[in-house]
């Protein structure tokens, strides 16, 4: 199967591209390196030292004999996207090519507008390009569980049967997203549903939970294939961040009570879910929605798991409750279905002690690369303008912190002597 | 009360600005004349000869002694919008400043993207400007009944109580909009709801039905104050178009079976609803939704009403069923609540024979300005690209058509003689 992975240089995209290539699919990556650019903007870096994409692809080819095609450009540029679709002729497009951080979208007006325009226009361009050039191509679109918010009823997979005043209908599940980013995904979902209806396109909207982990079988083959591991307050997902905080002896920063419950999944399940969606395409005109996660945890649950894993490794982990920078319920009902991907054959990698050990170990291994100033939240949902400034007054590298400590000790010693 | 009317040079905006000014409010119009520009693009003109806005405002001042302030600019330009809000300091912002035609948004990709970016960014800019500069200002936003689509259950006003698996919650009413334009309004609704939640803004989202009529008490004062009367396939609303077709002896173009049922209202009720919303502001943090229409009709109902009105005026009206250019159900359940504005004091002007007479009479009065080539649909929802071309081969003006007819008759006569 010919599969184009839009956003294939990002965290989920890279793991997915390699996995699909490994399974024998003919894969193309479409990317404009926005994700790397945002790191520069934020003064952040992935914990793991990722290679340039050209190196990644060369090493993948050398190790496996498999070629991944590369199209460099922006999906909001319709000419570029059309010519890519025309040239590669995909059977499936997996669309990860969006700005995917909630805090990034909440920095200020410009970031909110950028996120919504970037995501909505990219997806609209793709819908039009498919309609015009590949109407039978299956669109696998990454949504988010955050589209639903935290309603007081069970969350279904995309649609809900409502009985109301003696009549009934199956309608899209009501959406209550919690950031301008999550809103952009809701906008996408509505646009995609409509395009399937009027043009008979086929789409699978995957409402993904919070992804953790970094190692898949493929990226483990070589250091040059290593995947991102984001731990900063803007792009870092919560479990990854907690592991890094544990590794450098910083307290885990739980927002508020930590009762915020979300769906989580291992990145090894992300890639398998994508494959399952590709192998079982939606019907023409169908906009199918799957909830893509394997387990529910509260943020505090996650913190306790990391605390326990740290203890086993001889690290004393503290848990801090800091004011929640987001506007969200800190304790609420949460029960979301997630059976459709299981029905298609997903065997989940549940969050295990061994996985937690390995995550903390990765954090320890790259401890020297940690910038401890990046983990305290600087983006407050309540403010329309958050001036994120590089905390130059804070010790940056954990390693430097150690070095400085040594220096100071030496100084004191010198003075004393 | 200081009220800024964004889009105050448009159809609903102009009537609203005058009405609010008449009631003694201090009104400012904010507009960039996009609506007039789109007429140029489409080769269309309002049936009624509207004056330039500067003339309109001068005449209004001369007749009533009331000044309406004018800010010329684009709400997608945040600097302009901020400085306008800062300078005028509104208590209420009535936001009509969006691209409001479904067919326009369905012309092609560029028009779809333009519509969504224009509408979404304008509204985002406004939300940020209010949060930063006038957090207590009440936002009265024009939505559309088309956001709901045509579900098989009763449509509530914005929110619905759902009982599901033994639990219950009140959630946003599920949205199934039928064009990229209607989708843009759904995107807005989600964004506004979120901004109210995180920032405590106060908003009223008015999901308006199809507006008909052109004369309000204020615009009737002088020919220079006359309002738009759009009848073309892109911006014309159905009742106005049918009246024009009747007036020039063209069959009424009913799309498909004509069973499409929608909510309708008189423009005199539009302006009163806006005033009621302004006078009864939402609470801080509240995003209130009202369904703004007074009666439900199917398209075929409307056609029959015009047929009857025509007969009374001695015009023989034919009804044509042409293929529906839209993707929509041609017969369906439709029952939408609309009691909240009534509860606030709205006394509806129901669609009466006298109103229909007056509409057909306006169409007859301006018959010479009718371009008969503008009423057949040229935008097909099923196509991703609709080349709307000026139908230069079609007789344009009804008056010219008459003239030519005379010519031809003369010719024939001449030949015969």
CSV table of N, CA and C in Angstrom, one decimal, chain A residues 278-328:
chain,number,residue,atom,x,y,z
A,278,UNK,N,-5.3,1.9,8.4
A,278,UNK,CA,-4.9,1.8,6.9
A,278,UNK,C,-5.4,0.5,6.3
A,279,UNK,N,-5.2,-0.6,7.0
A,279,UNK,CA,-5.5,-1.9,6.4
A,279,UNK,C,-7.0,-2.1,6.3
A,280,UNK,N,-7.8,-1.4,7.1
A,280,UNK,CA,-9.2,-1.5,7.1
A,280,UNK,C,-9.9,-0.2,6.7
A,281,UNK,N,-9.8,0.2,5.5
A,281,UNK,CA,-10.2,1.6,5.2
A,281,UNK,C,-11.7,1.8,5.4
A,282,UNK,N,-12.0,3.1,5.6
A,282,UNK,CA,-13.4,3.5,5.7
A,282,UNK,C,-14.1,3.3,4.3
A,283,UNK,N,-15.4,3.2,4.3
A,283,UNK,CA,-16.1,3.1,3.1
A,283,UNK,C,-16.2,4.4,2.4
A,284,UNK,N,-16.5,4.5,1.1
A,284,UNK,CA,-16.7,5.7,0.4
A,284,UNK,C,-17.8,6.5,1.1
A,285,UNK,N,-17.6,7.8,1.4
A,285,UNK,CA,-18.6,8.6,2.1
A,285,UNK,C,-18.6,8.5,3.6
A,286,UNK,N,-17.8,7.5,4.1
A,286,UNK,CA,-17.9,7.3,5.6
A,286,UNK,C,-16.8,8.1,6.3
A,287,UNK,N,-17.2,8.8,7.3
A,287,UNK,CA,-16.2,9.4,8.2
A,287,UNK,C,-16.3,8.7,9.6
A,288,UNK,N,-15.4,7.8,9.8
A,288,UNK,CA,-15.4,6.9,10.9
A,288,UNK,C,-14.6,7.5,12.0
A,289,UNK,N,-15.0,7.3,13.2
A,289,UNK,CA,-14.2,7.9,14.3
A,289,UNK,C,-13.8,6.8,15.3
A,290,UNK,N,-12.5,6.7,15.6
A,290,UNK,CA,-12.0,5.7,16.6
A,290,UNK,C,-11.4,6.5,17.7
A,291,UNK,N,-11.6,6.1,18.9
A,291,UNK,CA,-10.9,6.6,20.1
A,291,UNK,C,-9.7,5.8,20.3
A,292,UNK,N,-8.5,6.4,20.1
A,292,UNK,CA,-7.2,5.7,20.1
A,292,UNK,C,-6.5,5.9,21.4
A,293,UNK,N,-6.8,5.1,22.4
A,293,UNK,CA,-6.0,5.0,23.6
A,293,UNK,C,-6.3,3.7,24.2
A,294,UNK,N,-5.5,3.3,25.2
A,294,UNK,CA,-5.7,2.0,25.7
A,294,UNK,C,-6.0,1.9,27.2
A,295,UNK,N,-5.7,3.0,28.0
A,295,UNK,CA,-6.0,3.0,29.4
A,295,UNK,C,-6.3,4.4,29.8
A,296,UNK,N,-7.1,4.6,30.9
A,296,UNK,CA,-7.3,5.9,31.5
A,296,UNK,C,-6.5,6.0,32.8
A,297,UNK,N,-5.9,7.2,33.0
A,297,UNK,CA,-5.2,7.5,34.2
A,297,UNK,C,-5.5,8.9,34.6
A,298,UNK,N,-5.5,9.2,35.9
A,298,UNK,CA,-5.5,10.7,36.2
A,298,UNK,C,-4.0,11.1,36.3
A,299,UNK,N,-3.8,12.4,36.2
A,299,UNK,CA,-2.4,12.9,36.3
A,299,UNK,C,-1.7,12.5,37.6
A,300,UNK,N,-2.5,12.4,38.6
A,300,UNK,CA,-1.9,12.0,39.9
A,300,UNK,C,-1.6,10.5,39.9
A,301,UNK,N,-2.4,9.7,39.2
A,301,UNK,CA,-2.1,8.3,39.0
A,301,UNK,C,-0.7,8.1,38.4
A,302,UNK,N,-0.5,8.9,37.3
A,302,UNK,CA,0.7,8.9,36.6
A,302,UNK,C,1.9,9.3,37.5
A,303,UNK,N,1.7,10.3,38.3
A,303,UNK,CA,2.8,10.8,39.1
A,303,UNK,C,3.2,9.7,40.1
A,304,UNK,N,2.2,9.0,40.7
A,304,UNK,CA,2.5,7.9,41.6
A,304,UNK,C,3.2,6.8,41.0
A,305,UNK,N,2.8,6.5,39.7
A,305,UNK,CA,3.5,5.4,39.0
A,305,UNK,C,5.0,5.7,38.8
A,306,UNK,N,5.3,7.0,38.5
A,306,UNK,CA,6.7,7.4,38.3
A,306,UNK,C,7.4,7.4,39.6
A,307,UNK,N,6.7,7.8,40.7
A,307,UNK,CA,7.3,7.8,42.0
A,307,UNK,C,7.8,6.4,42.4
A,308,UNK,N,6.9,5.4,42.1
A,308,UNK,CA,7.2,4.0,42.4
A,308,UNK,C,8.4,3.5,41.6
A,309,UNK,N,8.3,3.9,40.3
A,309,UNK,CA,9.4,3.4,39.4
A,309,UNK,C,10.7,4.0,39.9
A,310,UNK,N,10.7,5.3,40.3
A,310,UNK,CA,11.9,6.0,40.8
A,310,UNK,C,12.5,5.3,42.0
A,311,UNK,N,11.6,4.9,42.9
A,311,UNK,CA,12.0,4.3,44.1
A,311,UNK,C,12.8,3.0,43.8
A,312,UNK,N,12.2,2.2,42.9
A,312,UNK,CA,12.9,1.0,42.5
A,312,UNK,C,14.3,1.2,42.0
A,313,UNK,N,14.5,2.4,41.3
A,313,UNK,CA,15.8,2.7,40.8
A,313,UNK,C,16.6,3.5,41.8
A,314,UNK,N,16.1,3.6,43.0
A,314,UNK,CA,16.9,4.3,44.1
A,314,UNK,C,16.8,5.8,44.0
A,315,UNK,N,15.8,6.3,43.3
A,315,UNK,CA,15.6,7.8,43.2
A,315,UNK,C,14.5,8.2,44.1
A,316,UNK,N,14.7,9.2,44.9
A,316,UNK,CA,13.6,9.7,45.7
A,316,UNK,C,12.8,10.7,44.9
A,317,UNK,N,11.5,10.4,44.6
A,317,UNK,CA,10.7,11.3,43.8
A,317,UNK,C,9.7,12.1,44.6
A,318,UNK,N,9.8,13.4,44.5
A,318,UNK,CA,8.8,14.2,45.2
A,318,UNK,C,7.7,14.6,44.2
A,319,UNK,N,6.5,14.8,44.8
A,319,UNK,CA,5.3,15.3,43.9
A,319,UNK,C,4.9,16.6,44.4
A,320,UNK,N,4.9,17.6,43.5
A,320,UNK,CA,4.5,19.0,43.8
A,320,UNK,C,3.1,19.2,43.2
A,321,UNK,N,2.2,19.8,44.0
A,321,UNK,CA,1.0,20.3,43.3
A,321,UNK,C,1.1,21.8,43.1
A,322,UNK,N,1.1,22.2,41.8
A,322,UNK,CA,1.2,23.6,41.5
A,322,UNK,C,-0.1,24.1,40.9
A,323,UNK,N,-0.3,25.4,41.0
A,323,UNK,CA,-1.6,25.9,40.4
A,323,UNK,C,-1.8,25.5,39.0
A,324,UNK,N,-3.0,25.1,38.6
A,324,UNK,CA,-3.2,24.6,37.3
A,324,UNK,C,-3.2,25.7,36.3
A,325,UNK,N,-2.3,25.8,35.4
A,325,UNK,CA,-2.2,26.9,34.4
A,325,UNK,C,-3.4,26.8,33.4
A,326,UNK,N,-4.0,25.6,33.3
A,326,UNK,CA,-5.1,25.4,32.4
A,326,UNK,C,-6.5,25.7,33.1
A,327,UNK,N,-7.5,25.9,32.3
A,327,UNK,CA,-8.8,26.0,32.8
A,327,UNK,C,-9.5,24.6,32.5
A,328,UNK,N,-9.6,23.8,33.5
A,328,UNK,CA,-10.1,22.5,33.3
A,328,UNK,C,-10.6,22.0,34.7
